[in-house]
């Protein structure tokens, strides 16, 4: 008992030191988030004025997710059938360890060059670190994620992993890796330097890895939204393409999958993203004698690794299954008062209040996830901003009850309890 | 009319005696009979928010019993938490219902003022009002405070705007920022930064002379935030304190 208490105390203390020292005390971070929030609001306004019908997307998207999460196992089976029909390889990993092992086998030996797109699911399994330990050269190719990699940090937002960095800090970091002396006030020169640096990695890469925004079970089609063009290269230049995707991203039909990505990008504040990829299998041609041959210009092999890691069980939990509706659009974070001062230090693998729930149920477990659950101000602002009306505050409150019973509440809660209610026992 | 004022203990706990006094003084102006619960403990949403609700169910039951003894016509509180608890959570989740309405103190004043218009002196100053997260966003009760403030001549009322609220069909107040008061009970150190940021980010750029929240918990957050940020150009003022200033 004593050990357990000491453990949880330590977990709370370590988290508090990080969130305060690296987050709340960091004035630059606050400025960066403020700028990002203002840009988010401005862009969202423009997007909604240009496409007012987007407001109606929200309700339909919620219905699609409700259905999909209630029929998750059936949809996983359908996806498997479709992927295999398309000459892809299908895997269902029960946890993070198994997912990394599967991917490691697909990657093979000896040392490979791997280019990777931004994916929170790979953060959950710590795939990059796993493959690097195995001796492979792995490059994050999303600019924000590339910055996370070179500063050995972790993503600070679902879609904008380096949202806490100013242009000056970014230029310094990039200069270090490219050996140039980039001007600190010009974002374009920093972007161009990364483009030059990664171009060579793309052309020599053996493997491409990415996540996906949604999957259509009926056709096994992955939808991936991006703006930079790095996914385009990641998913087409290497010989093998691997997608690691959480099972909750599956929806029944192609139309549903497209509706989900449309809603995601609109509330992630794009009018229209530069690219939306649909990938259903390996590259193929039938141009000679109508004989289907795989590996024309794109990857010869297509592997879909679906990650469970507690999601299937969660889909059956009526109090918390709403967690799985999250499309990771990141909109709620721009309106969260705690995120405003801490960025992704509020959360672990997944940022923000919804991230605290993902950490607790999926990525980290109740004990390690407890401190972020108690960092939410339960103001409910995220629900209003969320296109799916996900009631994060309500679930946080319910989860606190479980954590309290398990003895994972911080000592402040015990103190407050005593102060307000005396010794109830 | 017999009015039971709930949440007195919370105002004392947070050392908001000035707010408590103003509530008492303004209620007295309405000529109501005031009553209180002896030994009342904090029984609002705190229990739920901290995750200890069921354990303190006996406290709610005893509150109900005391209300039945006192037999007020209405229960009022400056805390939206109590309102949410007794109108939503306790009846829905535990079948605990009160026989009299439990409303926010702003709603009580708005109702009384609609029956008899008060005589208010002009107050040519700017006042920023934050709709408390529970009363505003969660219960969508924004109108009472707006009606009250409208009655004060020359008062410049400021509210936080939100750029897409109209397009999305929301009342802008649904997006009101949060001064982070609930963090006082879970992560108080972190809470101080959230409160400070609320003041620097939301209040300071709008330059009101006074600021307050409908909810006494939010109001406490704003007061603390002003202190932490060392801002003395904006004065915290609960709406009943404002009423005291203008009510002839
Ligand atoms: S309820 Fe929690 S996660 Fe949601 S906006 Fe408020 S503080 Fe952030
Ligand atoms: S909770 Fe809602 S707003 Fe936040 S990331 Fe998920 S879908 Fe987007």
JSON list of N, CA, C and O and ligand atoms in Angstrom, two decimals, chain A residues 40 158 264 267 322-323 325-333 351 354-355 358 382-383 385-390 392, ligand 2:
[
{"chain": "A", "resi": 40, "resn": "UNK", "atom": "N", "xyz": [-5.84, 30.00, -35.90]},
{"chain": "A", "resi": 40, "resn": "UNK", "atom": "CA", "xyz": [-6.85, 28.94, -36.01]},
{"chain": "A", "resi": 40, "resn": "UNK", "atom": "C", "xyz": [-8.24, 29.56, -36.17]},
{"chain": "A", "resi": 40, "resn": "UNK", "atom": "O", "xyz": [-9.00, 29.21, -37.06]},
{"chain": "A", "resi": 158, "resn": "UNK", "atom": "N", "xyz": [-1.99, 17.70, -31.71]},
{"chain": "A", "resi": 158, "resn": "UNK", "atom": "CA", "xyz": [-2.31, 16.56, -32.57]},
{"chain": "A", "resi": 158, "resn": "UNK", "atom": "C", "xyz": [-1.92, 16.80, -34.03]},
{"chain": "A", "resi": 158, "resn": "UNK", "atom": "O", "xyz": [-1.44, 15.91, -34.70]},
{"chain": "A", "resi": 264, "resn": "UNK", "atom": "N", "xyz": [-12.92, 16.46, -40.58]},
{"chain": "A", "resi": 264, "resn": "UNK", "atom": "CA", "xyz": [-11.63, 16.64, -39.89]},
{"chain": "A", "resi": 264, "resn": "UNK", "atom": "C", "xyz": [-10.92, 17.86, -40.44]},
{"chain": "A", "resi": 264, "resn": "UNK", "atom": "O", "xyz": [-10.51, 18.75, -39.69]},
{"chain": "A", "resi": 267, "resn": "UNK", "atom": "N", "xyz": [-12.59, 21.37, -39.64]},
{"chain": "A", "resi": 267, "resn": "UNK", "atom": "CA", "xyz": [-12.47, 21.88, -38.28]},
{"chain": "A", "resi": 267, "resn": "UNK", "atom": "C", "xyz": [-11.02, 21.88, -37.77]},
{"chain": "A", "resi": 267, "resn": "UNK", "atom": "O", "xyz": [-10.72, 22.41, -36.72]},
{"chain": "A", "resi": 322, "resn": "UNK", "atom": "N", "xyz": [-17.19, 7.19, -26.12]},
{"chain": "A", "resi": 322, "resn": "UNK", "atom": "CA", "xyz": [-17.13, 8.46, -26.87]},
{"chain": "A", "resi": 322, "resn": "UNK", "atom": "C", "xyz": [-15.68, 8.89, -27.12]},
{"chain": "A", "resi": 322, "resn": "UNK", "atom": "O", "xyz": [-15.41, 9.64, -28.06]},
{"chain": "A", "resi": 323, "resn": "UNK", "atom": "N", "xyz": [-14.77, 8.42, -26.28]},
{"chain": "A", "resi": 323, "resn": "UNK", "atom": "CA", "xyz": [-13.35, 8.75, -26.47]},
{"chain": "A", "resi": 323, "resn": "UNK", "atom": "C", "xyz": [-12.92, 8.36, -27.88]},
{"chain": "A", "resi": 323, "resn": "UNK", "atom": "O", "xyz": [-12.14, 9.05, -28.53]},
{"chain": "A", "resi": 325, "resn": "UNK", "atom": "N", "xyz": [-14.59, 8.40, -30.55]},
{"chain": "A", "resi": 325, "resn": "UNK", "atom": "CA", "xyz": [-15.16, 9.20, -31.65]},
{"chain": "A", "resi": 325, "resn": "UNK", "atom": "C", "xyz": [-14.15, 10.25, -32.13]},
{"chain": "A", "resi": 325, "resn": "UNK", "atom": "O", "xyz": [-14.30, 10.81, -33.20]},
{"chain": "A", "resi": 326, "resn": "UNK", "atom": "N", "xyz": [-13.17, 10.54, -31.28]},
{"chain": "A", "resi": 326, "resn": "UNK", "atom": "CA", "xyz": [-12.24, 11.62, -31.58]},
{"chain": "A", "resi": 326, "resn": "UNK", "atom": "C", "xyz": [-11.53, 11.38, -32.91]},
{"chain": "A", "resi": 326, "resn": "UNK", "atom": "O", "xyz": [-10.97, 10.32, -33.14]},
{"chain": "A", "resi": 327, "resn": "UNK", "atom": "N", "xyz": [-11.57, 12.39, -33.79]},
{"chain": "A", "resi": 327, "resn": "UNK", "atom": "CA", "xyz": [-10.91, 12.27, -35.11]},
{"chain": "A", "resi": 327, "resn": "UNK", "atom": "C", "xyz": [-9.55, 12.93, -35.10]},
{"chain": "A", "resi": 327, "resn": "UNK", "atom": "O", "xyz": [-8.92, 13.06, -36.12]},
{"chain": "A", "resi": 328, "resn": "UNK", "atom": "N", "xyz": [-9.11, 13.38, -33.92]},
{"chain": "A", "resi": 328, "resn": "UNK", "atom": "CA", "xyz": [-7.79, 14.00, -33.76]},
{"chain": "A", "resi": 328, "resn": "UNK", "atom": "C", "xyz": [-7.64, 15.23, -34.66]},
{"chain": "A", "resi": 328, "resn": "UNK", "atom": "O", "xyz": [-6.61, 15.42, -35.28]},
{"chain": "A", "resi": 329, "resn": "UNK", "atom": "N", "xyz": [-8.69, 16.03, -34.71]},
{"chain": "A", "resi": 329, "resn": "UNK", "atom": "CA", "xyz": [-8.60, 17.25, -35.52]},
{"chain": "A", "resi": 329, "resn": "UNK", "atom": "C", "xyz": [-7.86, 18.34, -34.76]},
{"chain": "A", "resi": 329, "resn": "UNK", "atom": "O", "xyz": [-7.41, 19.31, -35.35]},
{"chain": "A", "resi": 330, "resn": "UNK", "atom": "N", "xyz": [-7.76, 18.20, -33.45]},
{"chain": "A", "resi": 330, "resn": "UNK", "atom": "CA", "xyz": [-6.99, 19.15, -32.64]},
{"chain": "A", "resi": 330, "resn": "UNK", "atom": "C", "xyz": [-7.71, 20.46, -32.36]},
{"chain": "A", "resi": 330, "resn": "UNK", "atom": "O", "xyz": [-7.15, 21.34, -31.70]},
{"chain": "A", "resi": 331, "resn": "UNK", "atom": "N", "xyz": [-8.96, 20.61, -32.83]},
{"chain": "A", "resi": 331, "resn": "UNK", "atom": "CA", "xyz": [-9.66, 21.88, -32.67]},
{"chain": "A", "resi": 331, "resn": "UNK", "atom": "C", "xyz": [-9.82, 22.26, -31.20]},
{"chain": "A", "resi": 331, "resn": "UNK", "atom": "O", "xyz": [-9.62, 23.41, -30.81]},
{"chain": "A", "resi": 332, "resn": "UNK", "atom": "N", "xyz": [-10.16, 21.27, -30.38]},
{"chain": "A", "resi": 332, "resn": "UNK", "atom": "CA", "xyz": [-10.46, 21.57, -28.97]},
{"chain": "A", "resi": 332, "resn": "UNK", "atom": "C", "xyz": [-9.26, 22.18, -28.25]},
{"chain": "A", "resi": 332, "resn": "UNK", "atom": "O", "xyz": [-9.41, 22.98, -27.33]},
{"chain": "A", "resi": 333, "resn": "UNK", "atom": "N", "xyz": [-8.06, 21.78, -28.67]},
{"chain": "A", "resi": 333, "resn": "UNK", "atom": "CA", "xyz": [-6.88, 22.25, -27.96]},
{"chain": "A", "resi": 333, "resn": "UNK", "atom": "C", "xyz": [-6.67, 23.76, -28.07]},
{"chain": "A", "resi": 333, "resn": "UNK", "atom": "O", "xyz": [-6.17, 24.39, -27.15]},
{"chain": "A", "resi": 351, "resn": "UNK", "atom": "N", "xyz": [-2.20, 14.75, -26.51]},
{"chain": "A", "resi": 351, "resn": "UNK", "atom": "CA", "xyz": [-2.30, 16.01, -25.77]},
{"chain": "A", "resi": 351, "resn": "UNK", "atom": "C", "xyz": [-3.73, 16.45, -25.43]},
{"chain": "A", "resi": 351, "resn": "UNK", "atom": "O", "xyz": [-4.69, 15.98, -26.04]},
{"chain": "A", "resi": 354, "resn": "UNK", "atom": "N", "xyz": [-8.88, 15.58, -24.08]},
{"chain": "A", "resi": 354, "resn": "UNK", "atom": "CA", "xyz": [-9.24, 14.33, -24.76]},
{"chain": "A", "resi": 354, "resn": "UNK", "atom": "C", "xyz": [-8.02, 13.41, -24.76]},
{"chain": "A", "resi": 354, "resn": "UNK", "atom": "O", "xyz": [-8.13, 12.19, -24.63]},
{"chain": "A", "resi": 355, "resn": "UNK", "atom": "N", "xyz": [-6.85, 14.01, -24.85]},
{"chain": "A", "resi": 355, "resn": "UNK", "atom": "CA", "xyz": [-5.60, 13.25, -24.81]},
{"chain": "A", "resi": 355, "resn": "UNK", "atom": "C", "xyz": [-5.40, 12.56, -23.46]},
{"chain": "A", "resi": 355, "resn": "UNK", "atom": "O", "xyz": [-4.92, 11.43, -23.38]},
{"chain": "A", "resi": 358, "resn": "UNK", "atom": "N", "xyz": [-7.35, 9.52, -23.66]},
{"chain": "A", "resi": 358, "resn": "UNK", "atom": "CA", "xyz": [-6.67, 8.54, -24.53]},
{"chain": "A", "resi": 358, "resn": "UNK", "atom": "C", "xyz": [-5.47, 7.92, -23.80]},
{"chain": "A", "resi": 358, "resn": "UNK", "atom": "O", "xyz": [-5.24, 6.72, -23.89]},
{"chain": "A", "resi": 382, "resn": "UNK", "atom": "N", "xyz": [-14.02, 22.59, -24.54]},
{"chain": "A", "resi": 382, "resn": "UNK", "atom": "CA", "xyz": [-13.61, 21.72, -25.65]},
{"chain": "A", "resi": 382, "resn": "UNK", "atom": "C", "xyz": [-14.82, 21.08, -26.32]},
{"chain": "A", "resi": 382, "resn": "UNK", "atom": "O", "xyz": [-14.84, 20.88, -27.52]},
{"chain": "A", "resi": 383, "resn": "UNK", "atom": "N", "xyz": [-15.85, 20.76, -25.52]},
{"chain": "A", "resi": 383, "resn": "UNK", "atom": "CA", "xyz": [-17.04, 20.13, -26.11]},
{"chain": "A", "resi": 383, "resn": "UNK", "atom": "C", "xyz": [-17.71, 21.07, -27.11]},
{"chain": "A", "resi": 383, "resn": "UNK", "atom": "O", "xyz": [-18.12, 20.66, -28.19]},
{"chain": "A", "resi": 385, "resn": "UNK", "atom": "N", "xyz": [-16.32, 23.38, -28.83]},
{"chain": "A", "resi": 385, "resn": "UNK", "atom": "CA", "xyz": [-15.48, 23.52, -30.03]},
{"chain": "A", "resi": 385, "resn": "UNK", "atom": "C", "xyz": [-15.42, 22.22, -30.86]},
{"chain": "A", "resi": 385, "resn": "UNK", "atom": "O", "xyz": [-15.22, 22.25, -32.07]},
{"chain": "A", "resi": 386, "resn": "UNK", "atom": "N", "xyz": [-15.61, 21.09, -30.20]},
{"chain": "A", "resi": 386, "resn": "UNK", "atom": "CA", "xyz": [-15.42, 19.81, -30.89]},
{"chain": "A", "resi": 386, "resn": "UNK", "atom": "C", "xyz": [-16.50, 19.57, -31.93]},
{"chain": "A", "resi": 386, "resn": "UNK", "atom": "O", "xyz": [-17.69, 19.63, -31.63]},
{"chain": "A", "resi": 387, "resn": "UNK", "atom": "N", "xyz": [-16.12, 19.29, -33.18]},
{"chain": "A", "resi": 387, "resn": "UNK", "atom": "CA", "xyz": [-17.15, 19.05, -34.19]},
{"chain": "A", "resi": 387, "resn": "UNK", "atom": "C", "xyz": [-18.02, 17.84, -33.88]},
{"chain": "A", "resi": 387, "resn": "UNK", "atom": "O", "xyz": [-19.13, 17.74, -34.39]},
{"chain": "A", "resi": 388, "resn": "UNK", "atom": "N", "xyz": [-17.53, 16.94, -33.05]},
{"chain": "A", "resi": 388, "resn": "UNK", "atom": "CA", "xyz": [-18.34, 15.77, -32.72]},
{"chain": "A", "resi": 388, "resn": "UNK", "atom": "C", "xyz": [-19.01, 15.90, -31.35]},
{"chain": "A", "resi": 388, "resn": "UNK", "atom": "O", "xyz": [-19.61, 14.95, -30.86]},
{"chain": "A", "resi": 389, "resn": "UNK", "atom": "N", "xyz": [-18.90, 17.09, -30.77]},
{"chain": "A", "resi": 389, "resn": "UNK", "atom": "CA", "xyz": [-19.55, 17.36, -29.49]},
{"chain": "A", "resi": 389, "resn": "UNK", "atom": "C", "xyz": [-19.12, 16.35, -28.40]},
{"chain": "A", "resi": 389, "resn": "UNK", "atom": "O", "xyz": [-19.91, 15.92, -27.56]},
{"chain": "A", "resi": 390, "resn": "UNK", "atom": "N", "xyz": [-17.88, 15.97, -28.43]},
{"chain": "A", "resi": 390, "resn": "UNK", "atom": "CA", "xyz": [-17.38, 14.99, -27.46]},
{"chain": "A", "resi": 390, "resn": "UNK", "atom": "C", "xyz": [-17.31, 15.64, -26.08]},
{"chain": "A", "resi": 390, "resn": "UNK", "atom": "O", "xyz": [-16.71, 16.70, -25.92]},
{"chain": "A", "resi": 392, "resn": "UNK", "atom": "N", "xyz": [-15.73, 15.74, -23.19]},
{"chain": "A", "resi": 392, "resn": "UNK", "atom": "CA", "xyz": [-14.49, 15.39, -22.48]},
{"chain": "A", "resi": 392, "resn": "UNK", "atom": "C", "xyz": [-14.63, 15.63, -20.98]},
{"chain": "A", "resi": 392, "resn": "UNK", "atom": "O", "xyz": [-14.27, 14.76, -20.17]},
{"chain": "C", "resi": 2, "resn": "LIG", "atom": "S1", "xyz": [-12.03, 15.85, -29.10]},
{"chain": "C", "resi": 2, "resn": "LIG", "atom": "FE1", "xyz": [-13.12, 16.68, -30.84]},
{"chain": "C", "resi": 2, "resn": "LIG", "atom": "S2", "xyz": [-12.10, 18.63, -31.26]},
{"chain": "C", "resi": 2, "resn": "LIG", "atom": "FE2", "xyz": [-10.73, 17.46, -29.94]},
{"chain": "C", "resi": 2, "resn": "LIG", "atom": "S3", "xyz": [-9.38, 16.44, -31.36]},
{"chain": "C", "resi": 2, "resn": "LIG", "atom": "FE3", "xyz": [-11.06, 15.02, -30.92]},
{"chain": "C", "resi": 2, "resn": "LIG", "atom": "S4", "xyz": [-12.55, 15.36, -32.55]},
{"chain": "C", "resi": 2, "resn": "LIG", "atom": "FE4", "xyz": [-11.15, 17.10, -32.57]}
]
